[in-house]
Amino acid sequence: MRRGEKPVHIVVTEPVRVESLDLDAQGIARLAPNEEEAAQGQSGKVVFIQGALPTELVSYVITRDKARFSKAKVLDILKPAVFRAEPKCKAFGVCGGCTMQHLDIRAQVAMKQRVLEDDLKHIAKVAPEELLRPMGGPAWEYRHRARLSAVNRSIKKGTVLIGFHEGKSGYVADMTACEILPKHVSDLLPEMRKLVMGLSIVDRMPQIEIAVGEPEDPNSDDLKKLKPVTALVFRTLLPLTPADEQLLKDFADQYQVWIWLQPKGIETVAPFYPLTGKLCYRLPEFEVEMPFKPADFTQVNHMMNRALVSRAIRLLEVKPSDRVLDLFCGIGNFTLPLARRAKSVLGIEGLASLTTRANENALHNGLADKASFMQSNLFEVSTETIASWGKADRWLMDPPREGAMEICQALAQLHEQGSDLPPQRIVYVSCNPKTLARDAEILCHQAGYTLKSAGIVNMFPHTSHVESMAVFERPYAT
């Protein structure tokens, strides 16, 4: 709701049928047009109903009323959908993190696949020659990274609140468990409340970042060593007192976690107690182990990341003689597995800190002779930039939500010039179907590519996040 806008509470008992669902998991219903709308050939007002699903007959409460649409919450479900599910999380409806828990996981996947297909159809004006089978994995306890907010509510609620934000709100949800976090992390939420309540800087510790790595020695027979390594990064806006430091150390010892501190910017993140340790995830198919720091960007879903990397490299059709480019390479998530299959791989990333970490990971895996890395601003790319990277017939691109428009435009210019620099095959991994579709329009209609295949990866179950993958191919030069 916009600032200054007054909330409304209008109960509508006349049932309405829900037609579809938007990506915020709001049911979409359309009212019959009134006389004036009908006379002008207009359709009726659209109502977005939180908690309602397609095919359902519901009554609702309007919370925001505009001329052409209303926002509402479901009041009664008079006829439930067959794909309605019982939300597992007690914070559902308050926490803004998992808006689709009331929708069966199979229906979630189908909806995301339809979003991808619709965006490709309407934005890119293309359809893939093949729809890839949707990829799915664990629906619960999958999130190995999280950024939790902390706020002191001891006067009103008698405690500190630690969790995700409420839906479309600056308030922190009152939650004592989270079903998508690993259970051992979810169980820590009430204990973290007690810890922060006991600190002298209780009002100056706004954030706790969580990063869970795989066990240090997966082949050990010692069950204690098989526990995942869990790092907690406390954002500290004031120095800790000796008493604070002791509380943090006692907490780390009791719950076997690794405490890091962040006093200022992201570059100040450093281990506090114990001083040494090891966070990593593994890609066993490629015999790759990826050490990382809590502040490094890594995929939150380790199991789905394994499947994602495997499918991407298979679709790229890499041969042992190939030179490959990995654009937006991060710490080498795709680069190092690619180096196991190709002759050489160049990973390109915009942040120097990430290329440094990627080089370290190449050394760690004995791949420094096949994988190299360079820093380059991938949002300012020209034909000359691509020429400086050198010829490679296989590219993998994994851009952020903004997509890779500048790269695609440069490829279109090279195509127009008749250059042989554009790769013959591109695998594009996307976290935003709209920017993927925008870039697909450039690649397919301006750069000479065909969209061979596309499909979704359900990396974030119960959320509206759509991760997807597309394969583009140019005909071989004759």
CSV table of C-alpha atoms in Angstrom, one decimal:
chain,number,residue,atom,x,y,z
A,1,MET,CA,0.0,0.0,0.0
A,2,ARG,CA,1.3,3.4,-0.9
A,3,ARG,CA,2.2,6.0,1.7
A,4,GLY,CA,-0.7,8.1,2.8
A,5,GLU,CA,-3.2,5.6,1.3
A,6,LYS,CA,-5.9,4.6,3.8
A,7,PRO,CA,-6.7,0.9,4.2
A,8,VAL,CA,-10.3,-0.2,3.7
A,9,HIS,CA,-12.2,-3.2,5.1
A,10,ILE,CA,-15.1,-4.1,2.8
A,11,VAL,CA,-16.6,-7.5,3.3
A,12,VAL,CA,-18.0,-9.1,0.1
A,13,THR,CA,-20.1,-12.1,0.8
A,14,GLU,CA,-21.3,-12.6,-2.8
A,15,PRO,CA,-19.1,-15.5,-4.1
A,16,VAL,CA,-16.7,-14.9,-7.0
A,17,ARG,CA,-14.9,-17.5,-9.0
A,18,VAL,CA,-11.1,-17.2,-9.2
A,19,GLU,CA,-9.8,-17.5,-12.8
A,20,SER,CA,-6.0,-17.5,-12.4
A,21,LEU,CA,-3.0,-16.8,-10.2
A,22,ASP,CA,-0.3,-14.1,-10.3
A,23,LEU,CA,3.3,-14.6,-9.3
A,24,ASP,CA,2.6,-13.1,-5.9
A,25,ALA,CA,0.3,-16.1,-5.5
A,26,GLN,CA,-2.8,-13.9,-5.4
A,27,GLY,CA,-6.0,-15.3,-7.0
A,28,ILE,CA,-7.3,-13.2,-9.9
A,29,ALA,CA,-11.0,-12.8,-10.2
A,30,ARG,CA,-12.9,-10.6,-12.6
A,31,LEU,CA,-16.3,-9.1,-11.6
A,32,ALA,CA,-19.2,-8.7,-14.0
A,33,PRO,CA,-19.1,-5.2,-15.6
A,34,ASN,CA,-21.5,-2.6,-14.3
A,35,GLU,CA,-23.9,-0.8,-16.6
A,36,GLU,CA,-21.5,2.0,-17.4
A,37,GLU,CA,-18.6,-0.5,-18.1
A,38,ALA,CA,-20.9,-2.7,-20.2
A,39,ALA,CA,-22.1,0.3,-22.2
A,40,GLN,CA,-18.5,1.2,-23.0
A,41,GLY,CA,-17.6,-2.3,-23.9
A,42,GLN,CA,-15.3,-2.7,-20.9
A,43,SER,CA,-14.8,-5.7,-18.8
A,44,GLY,CA,-15.4,-5.7,-15.0
A,45,LYS,CA,-13.1,-4.8,-12.2
A,46,VAL,CA,-10.2,-7.2,-11.4
A,47,VAL,CA,-9.9,-8.4,-7.8
A,48,PHE,CA,-6.6,-9.8,-6.6
A,49,ILE,CA,-7.4,-12.1,-3.7
A,50,GLN,CA,-4.7,-13.2,-1.3
A,51,GLY,CA,-5.1,-16.8,-0.3
A,52,ALA,CA,-7.4,-17.8,-3.2
A,53,LEU,CA,-6.5,-20.3,-5.9
A,54,PRO,CA,-7.8,-20.8,-9.5
A,55,THR,CA,-11.2,-22.6,-9.9
A,56,GLU,CA,-12.1,-21.7,-6.3
A,57,LEU,CA,-15.4,-20.1,-5.3
A,58,VAL,CA,-14.7,-17.6,-2.5
A,59,SER,CA,-15.9,-14.6,-0.6
A,60,TYR,CA,-13.4,-12.0,0.4
A,61,VAL,CA,-12.5,-8.8,2.2
A,62,ILE,CA,-11.3,-5.8,0.1
A,63,THR,CA,-8.3,-4.1,1.7
A,64,ARG,CA,-7.5,-1.7,-1.1
A,65,ASP,CA,-10.0,-0.3,-3.6
A,66,LYS,CA,-9.1,1.4,-6.9
A,67,ALA,CA,-11.1,2.3,-10.0
A,68,ARG,CA,-9.9,-0.6,-12.1
A,69,PHE,CA,-8.8,-3.2,-9.5
A,70,SER,CA,-9.1,-4.1,-5.9
A,71,LYS,CA,-6.8,-6.0,-3.5
A,72,ALA,CA,-8.4,-8.4,-1.1
A,73,LYS,CA,-8.0,-11.3,1.3
A,74,VAL,CA,-10.0,-14.5,1.2
A,75,LEU,CA,-12.8,-14.7,3.7
A,76,ASP,CA,-14.3,-18.1,3.0
A,77,ILE,CA,-13.4,-20.8,0.5
A,78,LEU,CA,-16.8,-22.1,-0.6
A,79,LYS,CA,-15.4,-24.5,-3.1
A,80,PRO,CA,-11.7,-25.4,-2.7
A,81,ALA,CA,-9.4,-26.2,-5.7
A,82,VAL,CA,-8.3,-29.8,-6.0
A,83,PHE,CA,-4.7,-28.7,-6.0
A,84,ARG,CA,-5.0,-26.7,-2.7
A,85,ALA,CA,-2.4,-27.9,-0.1
A,86,GLU,CA,-2.2,-27.4,3.7
A,87,PRO,CA,0.6,-24.9,4.4
A,88,LYS,CA,3.3,-26.5,6.5
A,89,CYS,CA,4.7,-23.4,8.1
A,90,LYS,CA,3.0,-21.7,11.0
A,91,ALA,CA,4.1,-18.3,9.7
A,92,PHE,CA,2.4,-18.8,6.4
A,93,GLY,CA,0.3,-15.7,5.5
A,94,VAL,CA,2.4,-13.5,7.7
A,95,CYS,CA,6.0,-14.1,6.5
A,96,GLY,CA,6.5,-12.9,3.0
A,97,GLY,CA,9.0,-15.6,2.1
A,98,CYS,CA,6.8,-18.5,0.8
A,99,THR,CA,3.6,-17.3,-0.7
A,100,MET,CA,2.7,-20.5,-2.5
A,101,GLN,CA,2.6,-23.1,0.3
A,102,HIS,CA,-1.2,-23.4,-0.1
A,103,LEU,CA,-0.6,-24.7,-3.7
A,104,ASP,CA,0.4,-28.3,-4.4
A,105,ILE,CA,4.1,-28.5,-5.4
A,106,ARG,CA,3.2,-30.0,-8.8
A,107,ALA,CA,0.9,-27.1,-9.5
A,108,GLN,CA,3.6,-24.7,-8.5
A,109,VAL,CA,6.0,-26.2,-11.1
A,110,ALA,CA,3.3,-26.2,-13.8
A,111,MET,CA,2.6,-22.5,-13.1
A,112,LYS,CA,6.3,-21.5,-13.3
A,113,GLN,CA,6.6,-23.4,-16.6
A,114,ARG,CA,3.6,-21.6,-17.9
A,115,VAL,CA,5.1,-18.2,-16.9
A,116,LEU,CA,8.3,-19.1,-18.8
A,117,GLU,CA,6.4,-20.2,-21.9
A,118,ASP,CA,4.1,-17.1,-21.8
A,119,ASP,CA,7.1,-14.7,-21.5
A,120,LEU,CA,8.9,-16.3,-24.4
A,121,LYS,CA,5.8,-16.2,-26.5
A,122,HIS,CA,4.7,-12.6,-25.7
A,123,ILE,CA,8.0,-10.9,-25.1
A,124,ALA,CA,10.5,-12.8,-27.3
A,125,LYS,CA,7.9,-13.9,-29.9
A,126,VAL,CA,9.5,-17.4,-30.0
A,127,ALA,CA,8.7,-20.9,-28.8
A,128,PRO,CA,11.4,-23.4,-28.0
A,129,GLU,CA,11.7,-26.4,-30.3
A,130,GLU,CA,11.7,-28.6,-27.2
A,131,LEU,CA,10.3,-28.0,-23.7
A,132,LEU,CA,12.7,-29.4,-21.2
A,133,ARG,CA,11.3,-31.5,-18.4
A,134,PRO,CA,10.9,-29.3,-15.3
A,135,MET,CA,13.6,-30.0,-12.7
A,136,GLY,CA,12.5,-30.3,-9.0
A,137,GLY,CA,14.0,-31.5,-5.8
A,138,PRO,CA,13.3,-31.3,-2.0
A,139,ALA,CA,10.3,-29.1,-1.2
A,140,TRP,CA,11.4,-28.4,2.4
A,141,GLU,CA,14.7,-27.8,4.3
A,142,TYR,CA,16.4,-26.8,1.0
A,143,ARG,CA,17.6,-23.3,1.8
A,144,HIS,CA,21.3,-23.3,2.7
A,145,ARG,CA,21.6,-19.5,2.6
A,146,ALA,CA,19.4,-16.9,4.2
A,147,ARG,CA,19.5,-13.3,5.4
A,148,LEU,CA,17.5,-12.8,8.5
A,149,SER,CA,16.5,-9.5,10.0
A,150,ALA,CA,16.7,-8.8,13.7
A,151,VAL,CA,14.7,-6.1,15.5
A,152,ASN,CA,14.3,-5.5,19.2
A,153,ARG,CA,10.6,-5.8,20.2
A,154,SER,CA,11.2,-6.4,23.9
A,155,ILE,CA,8.8,-3.7,25.0
A,156,LYS,CA,5.8,-4.8,22.9
A,157,LYS,CA,6.5,-8.5,22.5
A,158,GLY,CA,9.1,-9.3,25.2
A,159,THR,CA,11.7,-10.5,22.8
A,160,VAL,CA,13.8,-9.8,19.7
A,161,LEU,CA,12.2,-10.9,16.5
A,162,ILE,CA,14.5,-12.7,14.1
A,163,GLY,CA,13.3,-13.8,10.7
A,164,PHE,CA,12.1,-12.8,7.2
A,165,HIS,CA,10.0,-9.7,6.5
A,166,GLU,CA,6.3,-9.9,6.5
A,167,GLY,CA,4.7,-9.8,3.0
A,168,LYS,CA,5.3,-6.4,1.3
A,169,SER,CA,6.1,-4.9,4.7
A,170,GLY,CA,9.1,-3.5,6.6
A,171,TYR,CA,8.1,-5.4,9.7
A,172,VAL,CA,9.9,-8.6,10.7
A,173,ALA,CA,7.7,-11.7,11.0
A,174,ASP,CA,7.2,-13.2,14.4
A,175,MET,CA,8.5,-16.7,13.6
A,176,THR,CA,10.2,-19.3,15.8
A,177,ALA,CA,10.7,-21.9,13.0
A,178,CYS,CA,11.2,-22.0,9.2
A,179,GLU,CA,10.3,-25.1,7.2
A,180,ILE,CA,12.6,-24.3,4.2
A,181,LEU,CA,15.7,-23.9,6.3
A,182,PRO,CA,17.6,-27.0,7.4
A,183,LYS,CA,16.0,-28.2,10.6
A,184,HIS,CA,19.1,-27.6,12.7
A,185,VAL,CA,19.1,-24.0,11.6
A,186,SER,CA,15.3,-23.6,12.0
A,187,ASP,CA,15.7,-24.9,15.6
A,188,LEU,CA,18.3,-22.2,16.3
A,189,LEU,CA,15.8,-19.3,15.7
A,190,PRO,CA,14.5,-19.2,19.3
A,191,GLU,CA,18.0,-19.6,20.6
A,192,MET,CA,19.3,-16.7,18.5
A,193,ARG,CA,16.5,-14.5,19.9
A,194,LYS,CA,17.8,-15.2,23.4
A,195,LEU,CA,21.4,-14.6,22.4
A,196,VAL,CA,20.7,-11.2,20.8
A,197,MET,CA,18.5,-10.2,23.7
A,198,GLY,CA,21.5,-10.7,26.0
A,199,LEU,CA,23.9,-8.5,24.0
A,200,SER,CA,24.7,-4.9,24.9
A,201,ILE,CA,24.1,-4.0,21.2
A,202,VAL,CA,20.7,-5.6,21.0
A,203,ASP,CA,19.4,-2.5,19.2
A,204,ARG,CA,22.4,-2.3,16.9
A,205,MET,CA,22.5,-5.8,15.4
A,206,PRO,CA,20.0,-5.6,12.5
A,207,GLN,CA,20.9,-8.7,10.5
A,208,ILE,CA,22.1,-12.3,10.8
A,209,GLU,CA,23.3,-14.0,7.6
A,210,ILE,CA,23.2,-17.8,7.5
A,211,ALA,CA,25.4,-20.0,5.3
A,212,VAL,CA,25.4,-23.8,5.5
A,213,GLY,CA,28.1,-25.9,3.9
A,214,GLU,CA,28.5,-29.6,3.5
A,215,PRO,CA,30.4,-31.7,6.1
A,216,GLU,CA,34.1,-31.2,6.1
A,217,ASP,CA,34.9,-34.9,5.5
A,218,PRO,CA,32.0,-36.6,3.7
A,219,ASN,CA,33.8,-40.0,3.9
A,220,SER,CA,34.4,-39.9,7.6
A,221,ASP,CA,33.0,-42.6,9.8
A,222,ASP,CA,32.8,-40.1,12.7
A,223,LEU,CA,29.1,-39.0,12.8
A,224,LYS,CA,30.0,-35.7,14.4
A,225,LYS,CA,32.1,-34.8,11.4
A,226,LEU,CA,29.1,-35.5,9.1
A,227,LYS,CA,27.2,-32.6,10.5
A,228,PRO,CA,27.0,-29.6,8.1
A,229,VAL,CA,29.1,-26.6,8.7
A,230,THR,CA,27.0,-23.7,9.7
A,231,ALA,CA,28.2,-20.1,9.7
A,232,LEU,CA,26.3,-17.2,11.2
A,233,VAL,CA,27.3,-13.6,10.2
A,234,PHE,CA,26.2,-11.0,12.7
A,235,ARG,CA,26.0,-7.4,11.4
A,236,THR,CA,27.4,-5.3,14.3
A,237,LEU,CA,26.9,-1.6,14.1
A,238,LEU,CA,28.7,-1.0,17.4
A,239,PRO,CA,31.8,-2.7,18.9
A,240,LEU,CA,31.2,-5.8,21.1
A,241,THR,CA,31.9,-5.7,24.8
A,242,PRO,CA,34.0,-8.5,26.3
A,243,ALA,CA,30.8,-9.9,27.8
A,244,ASP,CA,29.2,-9.9,24.3
A,245,GLU,CA,32.2,-11.7,22.9
A,246,GLN,CA,31.9,-14.4,25.6
A,247,LEU,CA,28.2,-14.9,24.9
A,248,LEU,CA,28.9,-15.4,21.2
A,249,LYS,CA,31.7,-17.9,21.9
A,250,ASP,CA,29.5,-19.8,24.3
A,251,PHE,CA,26.7,-19.9,21.7
A,252,ALA,CA,29.2,-21.2,19.0
A,253,ASP,CA,30.4,-23.9,21.3
A,254,GLN,CA,27.0,-25.0,22.5
A,255,TYR,CA,25.4,-25.2,19.0
A,256,GLN,CA,28.5,-26.0,16.9
A,257,VAL,CA,28.3,-23.0,14.7
A,258,TRP,CA,30.9,-20.8,13.2
A,259,ILE,CA,30.5,-17.1,14.1
A,260,TRP,CA,31.5,-14.3,11.7
A,261,LEU,CA,31.1,-10.6,12.2
A,262,GLN,CA,30.4,-7.7,9.8
A,263,PRO,CA,31.1,-4.3,11.4
A,264,LYS,CA,30.8,-2.3,8.2
A,265,GLY,CA,30.6,-3.1,4.4
A,266,ILE,CA,30.6,-6.6,2.9
A,267,GLU,CA,34.4,-6.5,2.6
A,268,THR,CA,34.7,-6.4,6.5
A,269,VAL,CA,33.1,-9.9,6.9
A,270,ALA,CA,35.6,-11.9,8.9
A,271,PRO,CA,35.6,-15.0,11.2
A,272,PHE,CA,35.3,-14.3,14.9
A,273,TYR,CA,35.1,-17.7,16.6
A,274,PRO,CA,36.5,-20.1,15.9
A,275,LEU,CA,39.1,-18.3,13.7
A,276,THR,CA,39.5,-21.1,11.2
A,277,GLY,CA,37.1,-23.5,9.5
A,278,LYS,CA,35.8,-24.6,6.2
A,279,LEU,CA,32.6,-23.9,4.3
A,280,CYS,CA,32.2,-25.8,1.0
A,281,TYR,CA,29.7,-27.5,-1.3
A,282,ARG,CA,30.5,-30.3,-3.7
A,283,LEU,CA,29.7,-31.3,-7.3
A,284,PRO,CA,30.5,-35.1,-7.1
A,285,GLU,CA,29.8,-35.8,-10.8
A,286,PHE,CA,32.7,-33.5,-11.7
A,287,GLU,CA,34.9,-34.2,-8.7
A,288,VAL,CA,34.8,-30.6,-7.7
A,289,GLU,CA,34.8,-29.1,-4.2
A,290,MET,CA,33.9,-25.5,-3.9
A,291,PRO,CA,35.1,-23.7,-0.7
A,292,PHE,CA,33.3,-20.4,-0.1
A,293,LYS,CA,32.9,-17.6,2.4
A,294,PRO,CA,29.5,-16.7,3.9
A,295,ALA,CA,29.4,-13.5,1.9
A,296,ASP,CA,30.2,-15.2,-1.4
A,297,PHE,CA,27.3,-15.6,-3.8
A,298,THR,CA,26.4,-19.3,-4.1
A,299,GLN,CA,23.1,-21.1,-4.9
A,300,VAL,CA,20.9,-21.6,-1.9
A,301,ASN,CA,19.8,-25.1,-2.9
A,302,HIS,CA,22.8,-27.5,-3.0
A,303,MET,CA,20.9,-30.5,-4.4
A,304,MET,CA,19.2,-28.5,-7.1
A,305,ASN,CA,22.5,-26.8,-8.0
A,306,ARG,CA,24.1,-30.2,-8.6
A,307,ALA,CA,21.3,-31.0,-11.0
A,308,LEU,CA,21.4,-27.6,-12.6
A,309,VAL,CA,25.1,-27.8,-13.3
A,310,SER,CA,24.8,-31.3,-14.7
A,311,ARG,CA,22.0,-30.4,-17.1
A,312,ALA,CA,23.6,-27.1,-18.2
A,313,ILE,CA,26.9,-28.8,-19.1
A,314,ARG,CA,25.1,-31.7,-20.8
A,315,LEU,CA,23.1,-29.3,-22.9
A,316,LEU,CA,26.2,-27.3,-23.8
A,317,GLU,CA,27.5,-30.5,-25.6
A,318,VAL,CA,31.1,-29.7,-24.6
A,319,LYS,CA,33.9,-31.7,-26.4
A,320,PRO,CA,37.4,-32.3,-25.0
A,321,SER,CA,38.8,-30.0,-27.8
A,322,ASP,CA,36.5,-27.1,-26.9
A,323,ARG,CA,37.4,-23.7,-25.5
A,324,VAL,CA,34.4,-22.4,-23.4
A,325,LEU,CA,33.4,-19.1,-22.0
A,326,ASP,CA,31.6,-18.9,-18.7
A,327,LEU,CA,30.0,-15.4,-18.3
A,328,PHE,CA,28.9,-14.1,-14.9
A,329,CYS,CA,31.0,-17.0,-13.5
A,330,GLY,CA,31.0,-16.0,-9.8
A,331,ILE,CA,33.3,-18.3,-7.8
A,332,GLY,CA,33.4,-20.9,-10.6
A,333,ASN,CA,30.2,-22.9,-10.0
A,334,PHE,CA,30.0,-23.8,-13.8
A,335,THR,CA,33.6,-22.9,-14.7
A,336,LEU,CA,35.3,-25.7,-12.8
A,337,PRO,CA,33.0,-28.5,-13.8
A,338,LEU,CA,33.3,-27.3,-17.4
A,339,ALA,CA,37.1,-27.5,-17.1
A,340,ARG,CA,36.7,-31.2,-16.4
A,341,ARG,CA,35.1,-31.6,-19.8
A,342,ALA,CA,36.7,-29.0,-22.1
A,343,LYS,CA,40.2,-28.1,-23.2
A,344,SER,CA,40.0,-24.8,-21.5
A,345,VAL,CA,37.5,-22.4,-19.9
A,346,LEU,CA,37.6,-18.7,-19.4
A,347,GLY,CA,35.4,-17.4,-16.5
A,348,ILE,CA,34.4,-13.7,-16.7
A,349,GLU,CA,32.9,-11.9,-13.7
A,350,GLY,CA,32.4,-8.2,-12.8
A,351,LEU,CA,33.7,-8.3,-9.3
A,352,ALA,CA,37.4,-8.7,-8.6
A,353,SER,CA,36.7,-10.4,-5.3
A,354,LEU,CA,34.8,-13.2,-7.0
A,355,THR,CA,37.5,-13.8,-9.6
A,356,THR,CA,40.0,-14.0,-6.8
A,357,ARG,CA,37.9,-16.6,-5.1
A,358,ALA,CA,37.4,-18.5,-8.4
A,359,ASN,CA,41.1,-18.6,-9.0
A,360,GLU,CA,41.6,-20.0,-5.5
A,361,ASN,CA,39.0,-22.6,-6.2
A,362,ALA,CA,40.7,-23.6,-9.4
A,363,LEU,CA,43.9,-24.2,-7.6
A,364,HIS,CA,42.1,-26.1,-4.8
A,365,ASN,CA,40.7,-28.5,-7.5
A,366,GLY,CA,43.9,-28.8,-9.5
A,367,LEU,CA,42.3,-27.0,-12.5
A,368,ALA,CA,44.4,-23.9,-12.7
A,369,ASP,CA,45.9,-25.1,-16.0
A,370,LYS,CA,42.5,-25.4,-17.6
A,371,ALA,CA,40.4,-22.7,-15.9
A,372,SER,CA,41.3,-19.0,-16.0
A,373,PHE,CA,39.4,-16.0,-14.8
A,374,MET,CA,39.2,-12.3,-15.7
A,375,GLN,CA,37.3,-9.3,-14.4
A,376,SER,CA,35.1,-7.4,-16.9
A,377,ASN,CA,32.0,-5.3,-16.6
A,378,LEU,CA,29.5,-7.5,-18.4
A,379,PHE,CA,26.9,-4.7,-18.5
A,380,GLU,CA,29.2,-2.7,-20.8
A,381,VAL,CA,30.0,-5.0,-23.7
A,382,SER,CA,30.9,-4.1,-27.3
A,383,THR,CA,31.9,-6.1,-30.3
A,384,GLU,CA,35.5,-5.2,-29.4
A,385,THR,CA,35.0,-6.6,-25.9
A,386,ILE,CA,33.9,-9.9,-27.3
A,387,ALA,CA,36.8,-10.0,-29.7
A,388,SER,CA,39.2,-9.5,-26.7
A,389,TRP,CA,37.8,-12.7,-25.1
A,390,GLY,CA,38.8,-14.7,-28.1
A,391,LYS,CA,36.9,-17.3,-30.1
A,392,ALA,CA,34.9,-19.9,-28.2
A,393,ASP,CA,32.1,-22.0,-29.8
A,394,ARG,CA,30.5,-22.8,-26.4
A,395,TRP,CA,29.2,-20.1,-24.0
A,396,LEU,CA,27.5,-20.5,-20.7
A,397,MET,CA,25.8,-17.4,-19.3
A,398,ASP,CA,24.3,-17.1,-15.8
A,399,PRO,CA,23.4,-13.4,-15.3
A,400,PRO,CA,21.7,-11.8,-12.4
A,401,ARG,CA,18.1,-10.6,-12.7
A,402,GLU,CA,19.0,-7.8,-15.0
A,403,GLY,CA,19.9,-10.3,-17.7
A,404,ALA,CA,22.6,-10.0,-20.4
A,405,MET,CA,21.1,-7.5,-22.9
A,406,GLU,CA,24.4,-5.8,-23.7
A,407,ILE,CA,26.1,-9.1,-24.5
A,408,CYS,CA,23.2,-10.1,-26.7
A,409,GLN,CA,23.2,-6.8,-28.5
A,410,ALA,CA,26.9,-7.1,-29.2
A,411,LEU,CA,26.3,-10.6,-30.6
A,412,ALA,CA,23.6,-9.2,-32.9
A,413,GLN,CA,26.1,-6.6,-34.2
A,414,LEU,CA,28.7,-9.3,-34.8
A,415,HIS,CA,26.1,-11.3,-36.7
A,416,GLU,CA,25.2,-8.3,-38.9
A,417,GLN,CA,28.9,-7.9,-39.6
A,418,GLY,CA,29.3,-11.5,-40.7
A,419,SER,CA,31.8,-12.3,-37.9
A,420,ASP,CA,32.7,-15.8,-36.8
A,421,LEU,CA,33.2,-14.7,-33.2
A,422,PRO,CA,29.6,-15.5,-31.9
A,423,PRO,CA,29.5,-18.9,-30.3
A,424,GLN,CA,27.7,-21.7,-32.1
A,425,ARG,CA,25.9,-22.8,-28.9
A,426,ILE,CA,24.8,-20.8,-25.8
A,427,VAL,CA,23.3,-22.2,-22.6
A,428,TYR,CA,21.6,-19.4,-20.7
A,429,VAL,CA,20.7,-19.9,-17.0
A,430,SER,CA,18.2,-17.3,-15.9
A,431,CYS,CA,16.7,-16.2,-12.6
A,432,ASN,CA,14.2,-13.8,-14.3
A,433,PRO,CA,12.1,-15.2,-17.2
A,434,LYS,CA,11.2,-11.7,-18.4
A,435,THR,CA,14.8,-10.6,-19.0
A,436,LEU,CA,15.5,-14.1,-20.5
A,437,ALA,CA,12.7,-13.5,-22.9
A,438,ARG,CA,13.9,-10.0,-23.7
A,439,ASP,CA,17.4,-11.4,-24.5
A,440,ALA,CA,15.9,-14.3,-26.4
A,441,GLU,CA,14.2,-11.8,-28.7
A,442,ILE,CA,17.6,-10.2,-29.5
A,443,LEU,CA,19.3,-13.6,-30.0
A,444,CYS,CA,16.6,-15.1,-32.1
A,445,HIS,CA,15.5,-12.2,-34.2
A,446,GLN,CA,18.7,-10.2,-34.5
A,447,ALA,CA,21.7,-12.5,-33.8
A,448,GLY,CA,20.9,-15.5,-35.9
A,449,TYR,CA,20.1,-18.0,-33.1
A,450,THR,CA,17.4,-20.6,-32.8
A,451,LEU,CA,15.8,-21.4,-29.4
A,452,LYS,CA,16.4,-25.1,-29.3
A,453,SER,CA,15.0,-25.8,-25.8
A,454,ALA,CA,13.9,-24.2,-22.5
A,455,GLY,CA,12.5,-25.3,-19.2
A,456,ILE,CA,12.3,-24.3,-15.5
A,457,VAL,CA,14.3,-25.4,-12.5
A,458,ASN,CA,12.3,-25.2,-9.3
A,459,MET,CA,15.2,-23.9,-7.3
A,460,PHE,CA,13.0,-22.1,-4.7
A,461,PRO,CA,9.9,-24.2,-3.9
A,462,HIS,CA,6.9,-22.3,-2.5
A,463,THR,CA,8.1,-19.0,-3.8
A,464,SER,CA,7.3,-17.1,-6.9
A,465,HIS,CA,11.0,-17.2,-8.0
A,466,VAL,CA,11.3,-18.8,-11.5
A,467,GLU,CA,14.7,-20.2,-12.4
A,468,SER,CA,15.0,-21.4,-15.9
A,469,MET,CA,17.4,-22.6,-18.6
A,470,ALA,CA,17.5,-22.0,-22.4
A,471,VAL,CA,19.6,-23.3,-25.2
A,472,PHE,CA,20.4,-21.2,-28.2
A,473,GLU,CA,22.2,-22.4,-31.4
A,474,ARG,CA,23.5,-20.9,-34.6
A,475,PRO,CA,23.8,-22.9,-37.7
A,476,TYR,CA,27.3,-24.1,-38.5
A,477,ALA,CA,29.1,-21.9,-41.0
A,478,THR,CA,29.3,-23.3,-44.5
